[in-house]
Each structure stands twice: as structure tokens, then as C-alpha cells.
Short mmCIF file of C-alpha atoms in Angstrom, two decimals:
data_model
loop_
_atom_site.label_atom_id
_atom_site.label_comp_id
_atom_site.label_asym_id
_atom_site.label_seq_id
_atom_site.Cartn_x
_atom_site.Cartn_y
_atom_site.Cartn_z
CA UNK A 229 94.33 83.17 45.30
CA UNK A 230 90.61 83.46 46.00
CA UNK A 231 88.91 80.21 46.90
CA UNK A 232 85.44 80.01 45.42
CA UNK A 233 82.77 78.89 47.84
CA UNK A 234 81.07 75.64 46.86
CA UNK A 235 77.47 76.05 45.75
CA UNK A 236 74.69 73.47 46.14
CA UNK A 237 71.20 73.32 44.71
CA UNK A 238 68.20 72.81 46.98
CA UNK A 239 67.74 69.41 45.35
CA UNK A 240 71.27 68.38 46.25
CA UNK A 241 70.75 69.43 49.88
CA UNK A 242 67.42 67.60 50.01
CA UNK A 243 69.19 64.30 49.22
CA UNK A 244 71.02 64.46 52.57
CA UNK A 245 68.01 63.90 54.82
CA UNK A 246 68.84 60.96 57.08
CA UNK A 247 70.21 60.80 60.65
CA UNK A 248 73.49 59.47 59.24
CA UNK A 249 73.72 62.19 56.59
CA UNK A 250 72.10 65.43 57.73
CA UNK A 251 72.40 68.65 55.74
CA UNK A 252 70.32 71.80 56.06
CA UNK A 253 70.02 75.35 54.77
CA UNK A 254 70.09 78.34 57.11
CA UNK A 255 69.80 81.82 55.58
CA UNK A 256 71.17 80.67 52.24
CA UNK A 257 74.14 78.81 53.74
CA UNK A 258 74.52 75.03 53.64
CA UNK A 259 75.58 73.02 56.72
CA UNK A 260 76.45 69.38 57.27
CA UNK A 261 75.41 68.79 60.90
CA UNK A 262 75.68 65.00 60.89
CA UNK A 263 78.46 64.99 63.52
CA UNK A 264 76.60 67.58 65.65
CA UNK A 265 73.33 65.67 65.75
CA UNK A 266 73.77 64.07 69.18
CA UNK A 267 75.52 67.09 70.70
CA UNK A 268 72.64 69.45 69.93
CA UNK A 269 71.16 70.84 73.20
CA UNK A 270 67.62 70.39 71.90
CA UNK A 271 68.17 66.75 70.94
CA UNK A 272 68.86 64.94 67.69
CA UNK A 273 65.18 64.90 66.69
CA UNK A 274 65.12 68.68 66.29
CA UNK A 275 67.81 68.59 63.59
CA UNK A 276 66.56 65.36 62.01
CA UNK A 277 63.14 66.93 61.52
CA UNK A 278 64.58 69.61 59.21
CA UNK A 279 67.21 67.45 57.49
CA UNK A 280 67.55 68.31 53.80
CA UNK A 281 65.34 71.40 54.22
CA UNK A 282 65.57 75.15 54.70
CA UNK A 283 65.65 75.51 58.49
CA UNK A 284 66.07 79.31 58.64
CA UNK A 285 62.72 79.99 60.33
CA UNK A 286 63.15 77.14 62.82
CA UNK A 287 66.69 78.32 63.64
CA UNK A 288 65.53 81.90 64.31
CA UNK A 289 62.50 80.85 66.38
CA UNK A 290 64.50 78.53 68.63
CA UNK A 291 66.09 81.40 70.57
CA UNK A 292 69.73 80.35 70.15
CA UNK A 293 72.55 82.09 71.94
CA UNK A 294 74.98 84.19 69.96
CA UNK A 295 77.62 81.46 70.15
CA UNK A 296 75.32 79.22 68.11
CA UNK A 297 76.56 81.00 64.99
CA UNK A 298 80.15 80.20 65.94
CA UNK A 299 79.28 76.54 66.48
CA UNK A 300 77.45 76.36 63.15
CA UNK A 301 80.47 77.84 61.38
CA UNK A 302 82.32 74.59 62.12
CA UNK A 303 79.78 72.68 60.02
CA UNK A 304 79.48 75.15 57.15
CA UNK A 305 80.20 73.51 53.78
CA UNK A 306 78.97 76.04 51.20
CA UNK A 307 76.03 78.12 50.09
CA UNK A 308 72.76 77.67 48.26
CA UNK A 309 73.09 78.26 44.53
CA UNK A 310 71.66 81.59 43.49
CA UNK A 311 71.99 83.24 46.89
CA UNK A 312 73.61 86.67 46.72
CA UNK A 313 72.97 87.26 43.02
CA UNK A 314 70.12 89.63 43.65
CA UNK A 315 69.49 91.46 46.87
CA UNK A 316 65.86 91.60 47.76
CA UNK A 317 64.82 94.33 50.16
CA UNK A 318 62.48 93.22 52.92
CA UNK A 319 58.94 94.36 52.40
CA UNK A 320 56.73 95.36 55.29
CA UNK A 321 53.11 94.69 54.53
CA UNK A 322 50.32 96.70 56.07
CA UNK A 323 46.62 96.27 55.81
CA UNK A 324 44.79 99.27 54.46
CA UNK A 325 41.11 99.57 55.19
CA UNK A 326 39.15 101.35 52.50
CA UNK A 327 35.68 102.46 53.45
CA UNK A 328 33.26 101.49 50.71
CA UNK A 329 29.52 101.65 50.68
CA UNK A 330 28.08 98.18 50.26
CA UNK A 331 25.98 97.46 47.20
CA UNK A 332 23.02 96.76 49.48
CA UNK A 333 23.21 100.31 50.84
CA UNK A 334 23.38 101.90 47.38
CA UNK A 335 20.44 99.78 46.27
CA UNK A 336 18.46 100.82 49.32
CA UNK A 337 19.22 104.48 48.69
CA UNK A 338 18.00 104.21 45.12
CA UNK A 339 14.84 102.41 46.21
CA UNK A 340 13.89 104.98 48.85
CA UNK A 341 14.79 107.91 46.63
CA UNK A 342 12.72 106.39 43.83
CA UNK A 343 9.78 105.95 46.15
CA UNK A 344 9.94 109.60 47.24
CA UNK A 345 10.24 110.84 43.68
CA UNK A 346 7.36 108.69 42.49
CA UNK A 347 5.14 109.92 45.31
CA UNK A 348 5.97 113.54 44.50
CA UNK A 349 5.26 113.04 40.78
CA UNK A 350 1.91 111.34 41.43
CA UNK A 351 0.76 114.03 43.84
CA UNK A 352 1.97 116.80 41.53
CA UNK A 353 0.03 115.22 38.66
CA UNK A 354 -3.08 115.07 40.79
CA UNK A 355 -2.65 118.72 41.72
CA UNK A 356 -2.06 119.75 38.12
CA UNK A 357 -5.09 117.79 36.95
CA UNK A 358 -7.31 119.48 39.45
CA UNK A 359 -5.78 122.88 38.73
CA UNK A 360 -6.55 122.56 35.01
CA UNK A 361 -10.01 121.31 35.79
CA UNK A 362 -10.55 124.27 38.09
CA UNK A 363 -9.50 126.77 35.39
CA UNK A 364 -11.89 125.21 32.87
CA UNK A 365 -14.72 125.46 35.31
CA UNK A 366 -13.78 129.03 36.11
CA UNK A 367 -14.16 130.00 32.42
CA UNK A 368 -17.81 128.93 32.50
CA UNK A 369 -20.58 131.29 33.65
CA UNK A 370 -21.41 130.77 37.29
CA UNK A 371 -24.17 131.95 39.44
CA UNK A 372 -23.32 134.23 42.36
CA UNK A 373 -24.58 131.57 44.70
CA UNK A 374 -21.84 129.27 43.58
CA UNK A 375 -19.08 131.54 44.98
CA UNK A 376 -17.30 130.20 48.00
CA UNK A 377 -17.75 132.36 50.95
CA UNK A 378 -15.58 130.55 53.58
CA UNK A 379 -12.47 128.32 54.10
CA UNK A 380 -10.23 126.73 51.50
CA UNK A 381 -11.63 124.89 48.56
CA UNK A 382 -10.93 121.36 47.46
CA UNK A 383 -8.34 122.44 44.87
CA UNK A 384 -6.30 124.54 47.28
CA UNK A 385 -6.37 121.68 49.77
CA UNK A 386 -5.01 119.27 47.19
CA UNK A 387 -2.20 121.65 46.24
CA UNK A 388 -1.20 122.32 49.86
CA UNK A 389 -1.37 118.62 50.71
CA UNK A 390 0.79 117.80 47.67
CA UNK A 391 3.45 120.29 48.73
CA UNK A 392 3.38 119.14 52.35
CA UNK A 393 3.57 115.49 51.39
CA UNK A 394 6.47 116.18 49.03
CA UNK A 395 8.44 117.86 51.85
CA UNK A 396 7.55 115.12 54.30
CA UNK A 397 8.60 112.45 51.80
CA UNK A 398 11.98 114.13 51.32
CA UNK A 399 12.60 114.32 55.09
CA UNK A 400 11.40 110.76 55.60
CA UNK A 401 13.68 109.53 52.80
CA UNK A 402 16.71 111.09 54.45
CA UNK A 403 15.82 109.53 57.80
CA UNK A 404 15.31 106.10 56.23
CA UNK A 405 18.62 106.36 54.38
CA UNK A 406 20.44 107.07 57.66
CA UNK A 407 18.79 104.11 59.34
CA UNK A 408 19.51 101.78 56.43
CA UNK A 409 23.09 102.96 55.94
CA UNK A 410 25.71 100.46 57.19
CA UNK A 411 28.27 103.06 58.35
CA UNK A 412 31.17 102.19 56.04
CA UNK A 413 33.61 104.49 57.84
CA UNK A 414 33.94 106.00 61.29
CA UNK A 415 33.19 109.47 59.87
CA UNK A 416 29.63 108.39 59.07
CA UNK A 417 28.63 107.25 62.54
CA UNK A 418 25.92 109.33 64.23
CA UNK A 419 27.09 110.64 67.63
CA UNK A 420 24.76 108.30 69.53
CA UNK A 421 26.07 105.11 67.91
CA UNK A 422 29.35 103.65 69.27
CA UNK A 423 31.96 102.09 67.05
CA UNK A 424 32.22 98.30 67.37
CA UNK A 425 34.90 97.39 69.92
CA UNK A 426 37.54 96.24 67.47
CA UNK A 427 40.38 98.51 68.52
CA UNK A 428 41.68 96.31 71.34
CA UNK A 429 42.12 93.18 69.25
CA UNK A 430 43.76 95.15 66.45
CA UNK A 431 46.13 96.66 69.00
CA UNK A 432 47.16 93.22 70.25
CA UNK A 433 48.33 92.17 66.80
CA UNK A 434 49.90 95.37 65.52
CA UNK A 435 53.59 96.18 65.19
CA UNK A 436 55.44 98.52 67.50
CA UNK A 437 58.76 99.24 69.17
CA UNK A 438 60.30 95.78 68.78
CA UNK A 439 62.56 95.01 65.81
CA UNK A 440 62.95 91.38 64.64
CA UNK A 441 66.67 91.57 63.78
CA UNK A 442 68.11 94.57 65.65
CA UNK A 443 68.69 94.65 69.40
CA UNK A 444 67.43 97.81 71.13
CA UNK A 445 67.84 98.87 74.76
CA UNK A 446 65.22 99.59 77.42
CA UNK A 447 65.81 100.79 80.99
CA UNK A 448 64.69 98.68 83.96
CA UNK A 449 62.30 100.77 86.08
CA UNK A 450 61.04 98.15 88.56
CA UNK A 451 62.31 94.84 89.94
CA UNK A 452 60.44 92.73 92.51
CA UNK A 453 61.05 89.27 93.95
CA UNK A 454 57.64 87.60 93.58
CA UNK A 455 58.55 83.96 94.32
CA UNK A 456 61.69 82.02 95.23
CA UNK A 457 64.39 83.11 92.71
CA UNK A 458 61.68 84.62 90.49
CA UNK A 459 61.59 88.30 89.57
CA UNK A 460 59.03 90.61 88.03
CA UNK A 461 60.94 93.00 85.76
CA UNK A 462 59.31 96.10 84.26
CA UNK A 463 61.06 97.99 81.46
CA UNK A 464 60.08 101.41 80.13
CA UNK A 465 59.33 101.93 76.43
CA UNK A 466 60.42 105.24 74.81
CA UNK A 467 57.10 107.01 75.50
CA UNK A 468 53.98 106.42 77.58
CA UNK A 469 52.03 105.76 74.38
CA UNK A 470 54.57 103.37 72.83
CA UNK A 471 53.26 99.96 71.74
CA UNK A 472 55.56 96.97 72.31
CA UNK A 473 54.61 95.26 69.03
CA UNK A 474 54.35 91.66 70.27
CA UNK A 475 51.63 89.39 68.79
CA UNK A 476 49.92 87.08 71.31
CA UNK A 477 51.90 83.88 71.80
CA UNK A 478 55.27 85.26 70.74
CA UNK A 479 58.38 86.08 72.74
CA UNK A 480 61.36 88.44 72.91
CA UNK A 481 65.09 87.75 73.00
CA UNK A 482 67.48 89.25 75.56
CA UNK A 483 71.22 89.35 74.92
CA UNK A 484 74.12 90.20 77.21
CA UNK A 485 77.84 89.54 77.56
CA UNK A 486 78.53 87.17 80.46
CA UNK A 487 82.10 86.19 81.34
CA UNK A 488 83.28 87.51 78.00
CA UNK A 489 80.73 85.53 75.97
CA UNK A 490 77.55 86.72 74.24
CA UNK A 491 74.51 84.89 75.63
CA UNK A 492 70.97 85.16 74.26
CA UNK A 493 67.76 83.68 75.66
CA UNK A 494 64.07 84.04 74.86
CA UNK A 495 61.28 84.98 77.26
CA UNK A 496 57.54 85.56 76.94
CA UNK A 497 56.35 88.86 78.47
CA UNK A 498 53.29 88.87 80.73
CA UNK A 499 52.42 92.30 79.34
CA UNK A 500 50.98 92.80 75.87
CA UNK A 501 50.39 95.59 73.38
CA UNK A 502 47.54 97.05 75.41
CA UNK A 503 49.99 97.83 78.23
CA UNK A 504 51.24 101.01 76.65
CA UNK A 505 54.68 102.31 77.52
CA UNK A 506 56.07 99.21 79.21
CA UNK A 507 57.35 95.65 78.86
CA UNK A 508 56.94 93.30 81.82
CA UNK A 509 58.71 89.95 82.26
CA UNK A 510 58.49 87.22 84.89
CA UNK A 511 61.81 85.33 85.00
CA UNK A 512 63.04 82.54 87.25
CA UNK A 513 66.76 82.91 87.89
CA UNK A 514 68.87 79.79 88.32
CA UNK A 515 72.28 80.06 90.06
CA UNK A 516 73.86 78.05 87.23
CA UNK A 517 71.99 79.84 84.43
CA UNK A 518 74.36 81.83 82.23
CA UNK A 519 71.92 84.64 81.52
CA UNK A 520 69.56 84.40 84.50
CA UNK A 521 72.09 83.68 87.22
CA UNK A 522 74.98 85.56 85.66
CA UNK A 523 73.11 88.65 84.46
CA UNK A 524 69.39 89.07 85.13
CA UNK A 525 69.58 88.27 88.85
CA UNK A 526 72.08 91.12 89.27
CA UNK A 527 70.18 93.78 87.31
CA UNK A 528 69.42 97.02 89.13
CA UNK A 529 66.82 99.71 88.43
CA UNK A 530 68.24 102.02 85.80
CA UNK A 531 70.24 99.32 84.00
CA UNK A 532 69.60 99.03 80.27
CA UNK A 533 68.83 95.66 78.68
CA UNK A 534 68.97 94.70 74.99
CA UNK A 535 65.81 93.27 73.40
CA UNK A 536 64.89 91.90 69.98
CA UNK A 537 61.69 90.39 68.60
CA UNK A 538 59.02 89.32 68.07
CA UNK A 539 59.96 85.65 67.74
CA UNK A 540 58.09 82.36 67.70
CA UNK A 541 55.70 80.28 65.61
CA UNK A 542 52.52 81.04 67.58
CA UNK A 543 50.33 84.03 66.70
CA UNK A 544 47.10 83.43 68.57
CA UNK A 545 43.76 84.76 67.31
CA UNK A 546 40.19 83.95 68.30
CA UNK A 547 39.66 81.64 65.31
CA UNK A 548 42.51 79.35 66.43
CA UNK A 549 40.18 76.66 67.85
CA UNK A 550 37.20 76.19 70.17
CA UNK A 551 38.92 74.42 73.06
CA UNK A 552 42.48 74.53 74.42
CA UNK A 553 44.10 72.26 76.98
CA UNK A 554 47.13 73.92 78.57
CA UNK A 555 49.89 72.28 80.59
CA UNK A 556 52.38 74.62 82.23
CA UNK A 557 55.22 73.94 84.63
CA UNK A 558 56.88 76.65 86.74
CA UNK A 559 57.79 79.75 84.73
CA UNK A 560 56.30 78.02 81.67
CA UNK A 561 53.08 79.73 82.71
CA UNK A 562 54.09 82.99 80.99
CA UNK A 563 53.11 82.14 77.39
CA UNK A 564 49.94 80.48 78.68
CA UNK A 565 49.06 83.58 80.69
CA UNK A 566 49.52 85.75 77.62
CA UNK A 567 47.02 83.65 75.65
CA UNK A 568 44.62 83.33 78.62
CA UNK A 569 44.59 87.07 79.14
CA UNK A 570 43.92 87.77 75.45
CA UNK A 571 40.98 85.33 75.43
CA UNK A 572 39.41 86.50 78.69
CA UNK A 573 39.72 90.20 77.87
CA UNK A 574 38.16 89.78 74.42
CA UNK A 575 34.38 89.59 74.84
CA UNK A 576 34.02 88.03 71.38
CA UNK A 577 36.41 85.16 72.12
CA UNK A 578 34.45 82.11 73.32
CA UNK A 579 37.43 79.74 73.41
CA UNK A 580 37.32 77.36 76.39
CA UNK A 581 40.60 76.81 78.25
CA UNK A 582 41.47 74.05 80.69
CA UNK A 583 44.78 74.83 82.41
CA UNK A 584 46.82 72.35 84.44
CA UNK A 585 49.54 74.28 86.24
CA UNK A 586 52.25 72.17 87.90
CA UNK A 587 54.78 73.37 90.49
CA UNK A 588 57.00 71.99 93.21
CA UNK A 589 55.47 73.89 96.16
CA UNK A 590 52.56 76.25 96.69
CA UNK A 591 54.82 79.29 96.99
CA UNK A 592 56.21 78.53 93.51
CA UNK A 593 52.84 79.24 91.87
CA UNK A 594 53.28 82.33 89.69
CA UNK A 595 50.55 84.79 88.65
CA UNK A 596 48.17 83.04 91.04
CA UNK A 597 46.08 86.11 91.81
CA UNK A 598 45.69 87.00 88.13
CA UNK A 599 44.82 83.45 87.06
CA UNK A 600 42.23 82.97 89.79
CA UNK A 601 40.68 86.36 89.03
CA UNK A 602 40.23 85.35 85.39
CA UNK A 603 38.78 81.96 86.42
CA UNK A 604 36.22 83.66 88.69
CA UNK A 605 35.26 86.40 86.26
CA UNK A 606 35.23 84.26 83.10
CA UNK A 607 34.22 80.73 84.18
CA UNK A 608 33.11 79.84 80.65
CA UNK A 609 36.59 80.68 79.31
CA UNK A 610 38.95 79.33 81.97
CA UNK A 611 39.06 76.22 84.17
CA UNK A 612 42.08 76.18 86.49
CA UNK A 613 43.71 73.17 88.19
CA UNK A 614 46.92 73.28 90.26
CA UNK A 615 49.21 70.33 90.88
CA UNK A 616 52.10 70.25 93.38
CA UNK A 617 55.00 67.81 93.74
CA UNK A 618 55.50 68.61 97.43
CA UNK A 619 52.23 69.99 98.79
CA UNK A 620 51.60 70.98 102.38
CA UNK A 621 49.15 69.01 104.57
CA UNK A 622 46.34 71.52 103.95
CA UNK A 623 46.70 71.61 100.19
CA UNK A 624 43.38 70.84 98.46
CA UNK A 625 44.55 70.79 94.84
CA UNK A 626 46.21 68.08 92.78
CA UNK A 627 49.19 66.17 94.11
CA UNK A 628 52.10 64.48 92.36
CA UNK A 629 52.99 64.49 88.68
CA UNK A 630 50.78 65.24 85.70
CA UNK A 631 49.78 61.84 84.31
CA UNK A 632 47.85 60.66 81.28
CA UNK A 633 44.84 60.08 83.52
CA UNK A 634 44.96 63.67 84.83
CA UNK A 635 45.09 65.06 81.28
CA UNK A 636 42.28 62.75 80.14
CA UNK A 637 40.11 64.10 82.95
CA UNK A 638 40.99 67.78 82.58
CA UNK A 639 41.71 68.32 78.90
CA UNK A 640 39.21 68.43 76.01
CA UNK A 641 38.80 65.30 73.90
CA UNK A 642 41.04 64.93 70.86
CA UNK A 643 39.03 66.32 67.93
CA UNK A 644 39.40 68.90 65.17
CA UNK A 645 38.16 71.72 67.44
CA UNK A 646 40.65 71.03 70.25
CA UNK A 647 44.33 71.92 70.63
CA UNK A 648 46.95 71.47 73.35
CA UNK A 649 49.67 73.91 74.46
CA UNK A 650 52.70 72.81 76.48
CA UNK A 651 55.45 74.78 78.23
CA UNK A 652 57.69 73.72 81.09
CA UNK A 653 60.64 71.51 82.03
CA UNK A 654 61.76 69.15 79.21
CA UNK A 655 60.97 66.01 81.22
CA UNK A 656 57.39 67.09 81.86
CA UNK A 657 56.85 68.18 78.25
CA UNK A 658 58.26 64.98 76.74
CA UNK A 659 56.15 62.78 79.03
CA UNK A 660 53.06 64.83 78.17
CA UNK A 661 53.69 64.46 74.42
CA UNK A 662 53.71 60.66 74.68
CA UNK A 663 50.61 60.59 76.87
CA UNK A 664 48.70 62.92 74.53
CA UNK A 665 49.42 60.67 71.54
CA UNK A 666 47.98 57.76 73.54
CA UNK A 667 44.90 59.93 74.18
CA UNK A 668 44.34 60.35 70.44
CA UNK A 669 46.09 63.63 69.71
CA UNK A 670 48.39 64.04 66.72
CA UNK A 671 52.06 63.33 67.33
CA UNK A 672 53.84 66.69 67.69
CA UNK A 673 56.83 67.47 65.48
CA UNK A 674 60.28 68.36 66.72
CA UNK A 675 59.63 72.03 65.86
CA UNK A 676 56.13 73.26 66.61
CA UNK A 677 54.07 75.07 64.01
CA UNK A 678 50.98 77.14 64.70
CA UNK A 679 48.64 74.65 63.03
CA UNK A 680 49.85 71.69 65.14
CA UNK A 681 47.28 70.05 67.37
CA UNK A 682 49.93 69.85 70.13
CA UNK A 683 52.02 73.02 70.29
CA UNK A 684 55.15 73.38 72.45
CA UNK A 685 56.35 76.86 73.34
#
């Protein structure tokens, strides 16, 4: 006997939206997670925030391990009505650029062409008038003394001038049209005019090797210990020209089998699409970490690692805001560095960043050389401030924990042109959220969205 799966409407699911009665939809399946609320690793607020809603996007972006699906199966109660009746193939959208001549250019062409034609007609009329007049005079009797004995006459001069002016007008019209043309496509650019530097920014946002749902393998070609328990890992893409396909602000997922269990975690690369042919990660390995301590720490050059992506709610672009306050702790610097690099390397991006980077000791500071180089070269874009929990006696930067007072001093004021980005240990992030609300920023949600004033990676 086949048991028919219970179906629920979206309205029915939406009615179960309280901490004591929490349902949600994930990829067309309905779950009652009321009993799981306080066992959730991310806290009860994360699930409560999507109670009664479709949480598919939030579930995918959270970077769950593979065993999350097994856990969720315990709370599965049915499916969303209508799911499975009609399969809809995913559609990949691409932006096609069609070169069109602006109306202003066409109007200008007509104007100049009309001017040239009018000038030619007027001069031709003048020449014709004088030619006819000359022939009439020639039919009359003339005295021998009236014959011209040297040079060109007035009539010939007019005719030659008319022809010369007509040719000059045609040449001038062509020159003016080239100057007034707005170069609608790269084929129309004169050799001495460079294309606007748009290619880099387009490259940073384009797709590439990564696949959002399928894991693919890459070989490890370089592994360096750059700080205590922290490794720089470089992986080789299929070709030297391959593009990773990771928008700025997003991350990749790594999966591996550790002690017989599938484990998946998300990491933000420090490389981007402009680093052709490679993917570079900076990962802190913890002895008790399932993936970092049990797998990544033991990787050797030549080993192949499974990747999937891109993932995440952030897709940075230069119109995001005018000012960003960033708070990073430890390896939480990686998503910040990705955004900082994109801003500093884009000459059209005038976004101002104030970064507070907190660590335990000075030797724990990651990407220090790169960050300080950006701060020196682009002082209008980046202000950098380090804080250490256990500084040495000669340390000249900030000391202790990041407090509300430190953020008030270093971060931009809370207004519509300012946003905050947070990434680091949960204790630091949670304390910062409360302090930022007291400073006038909007209260962040349990799951960050790109438009939030306070965004947590």
C-alpha cells in the first residue's frame, strides 16, 4: 500500500509562525522544527526568523554540513501543495549588449550632412548663375580690347572655388561626424582612443568554473603556514585562463568525508575572478574542527578537494553605499579583504571603508602586508585600525575588546549612506550587533540580506 504524502498550502504553513509552533518550507518540503529550535547550532532566532516562510535560500546560504539534510528528515511532515506537478528547468540569464547608435548621434549626422549639402547647393547655384551670365555676355559683340589676356577670370574662379569648397565640405563633414560619434561599439573606436576600463569590473561579477549545486574537484598546488594554525591554500583551475566565477562578497563550500561522515563548510577566497587560473583560500585550522582539523590541516600538494558555489547573500558592487564600517575578528578578515580589494582596485569606486581588525596577538594578524599596502596607496578608500587582546609591550595599536565607544569613534555615523559588515567569532559579532543598535543602526535580522544596514557574513 502506497502512503500518500501529506500536502500543505503556503497559507497553512504561514499559520505556524511562532516559537512554540514553527514550520517552514525548504525546497518544496514542509518541516515542523519546533522541537529543534533550541538545538539549532545557529541559535533559535535563526529559525524563528523564517517561521511560516519559505527558507530555501536561507538554508542554502548558511553553509550547512551534509548531515543537516539527515537531521531535517526527522522533522519532515509533508510537502508544499503543487510541488512536483510541473518540472521547471532552471534558466541561466545572460546580459546581451547590443550596440546602437544614440538618437543624438543620428541627429548630429543629419545636421552636419545637411549643412554640407546646403553649402554645395548654394555654391553650385552661384556658379551656375555666373556661368549663364557669362554665356549671355559672350553672345554680345565685344571689342578686341575686352579680351582677357592673362590669368583666370572671375567666372572660372567661382567655379573652381565652388568645386574646392564642395570637396572640403565633404571631408570636413566626415571629420565632424567622427568627432561627434559616441562609439556605440568597440569596432568603431579609432586606434588612438582607448576603450573605457570596464572589463575588470565585469570580470569580477561574471560566472565561471564554479557550479552552485554540483561539487567539482581542484588540485592543491601550494600550501603555506602563514600564521599559527593558519594556512594559505592555492588550488589550480582547469586552465590558466579559467575564471573562478565568484561574485564579490560570496563564498565557496568544501565537502569531505571525515571519520565516515560527510562534512561541509563554507569559506571566502582571498582571490577573485581577476586571478585567472587559481583559487586561493586562507583557513585557520582548529584541532577540534571536523573539517579544518580532521581534513584541511592534513592536505598535501597534489590532493584534490571538492568545491561548490557561489553561495551567500552579499554581491558587492560600487553602488552599494558611500561608507562602510567593517569589524573583523581573526580569519573573519577574508570576506572583508575581498570587498576591500575590489573597492581599492576599482578606480571608479569612491566608497570609504573604516576597518577594525581584532586579534588575540600580533602574529595572528592575517593579510597584514596586503591591508597596509591598500591603506597606504588608497588612503581615501581605506582606514585601518588593529586591536589586540594580548598585545606586546611595544604595540602601538588598539588594546582590549572592541567596544561601542571604539565603533562610535572609528565607524561612520548611522545614516542612509552608511553600512556595517561583521565577520568573526559569535561572541564578538553578537556584542557588536547590540552596540550598533545603540549607536542608531538598524537592528540586524537573524539571516542577513544584502540590503541590511548591518550585514553579517
